[in-house]
Amino acid sequence: MQASSCRSAAQRFTTSLLQRAN
């Protein structure tokens, strides 16, 4: 469960960076 949570957080972080870049 921790690995899934970490992966989910990483995706949110990456998505926020992409949105910020745009």
XYZ file of N, CA and C in Angstrom:
66
model
N 0.834 -1.200 0.000
C 0.000 0.000 0.000
C 0.870 1.253 0.000
N 1.951 1.218 0.720
C 2.833 2.397 0.758
C 3.399 2.702 -0.622
N 3.786 1.657 -1.355
C 4.355 1.865 -2.690
C 3.310 2.514 -3.600
N 2.075 2.045 -3.497
C 1.015 2.608 -4.338
C 0.777 4.070 -3.967
N 0.799 4.342 -2.679
C 0.575 5.723 -2.222
C 1.690 6.628 -2.716
N 2.925 6.127 -2.652
C 4.076 6.926 -3.094
C 3.972 7.190 -4.589
N 3.580 6.152 -5.329
C 3.445 6.305 -6.784
C 2.361 7.333 -7.106
N 1.269 7.265 -6.373
C 0.168 8.196 -6.609
C 0.633 9.623 -6.333
N 1.361 9.808 -5.247
C 1.856 11.141 -4.889
C 2.811 11.645 -5.959
N 3.642 10.764 -6.485
C 4.604 11.156 -7.523
C 3.852 11.611 -8.770
N 2.784 10.921 -9.120
C 2.009 11.302 -10.308
C 1.361 12.664 -10.099
N 0.845 12.908 -8.913
C 0.219 14.210 -8.631
C 1.265 15.313 -8.710
N 2.448 15.027 -8.176
C 3.525 16.016 -8.193
C 3.922 16.342 -9.629
N 4.091 15.293 -10.436
C 4.477 15.495 -11.839
C 3.393 16.248 -12.592
N 2.149 15.877 -12.346
C 1.027 16.542 -13.028
C 0.992 18.019 -12.678
N 1.210 18.342 -11.410
C 1.171 19.748 -10.986
C 2.294 20.522 -11.667
N 3.447 19.893 -11.839
C 4.576 20.571 -12.496
C 4.240 20.820 -13.964
N 3.641 19.834 -14.624
C 3.281 19.990 -16.035
C 2.251 21.097 -16.198
N 1.262 21.133 -15.323
C 0.236 22.174 -15.409
C 0.859 23.539 -15.170
N 1.817 23.606 -14.249
C 2.467 24.877 -13.941
C 3.292 25.336 -15.145
N 3.925 24.382 -15.832
C 4.756 24.724 -16.989
C 3.871 25.309 -18.088
N 2.655 24.751 -18.233
C 1.745 25.255 -19.254
C 1.145 26.569 -18.767
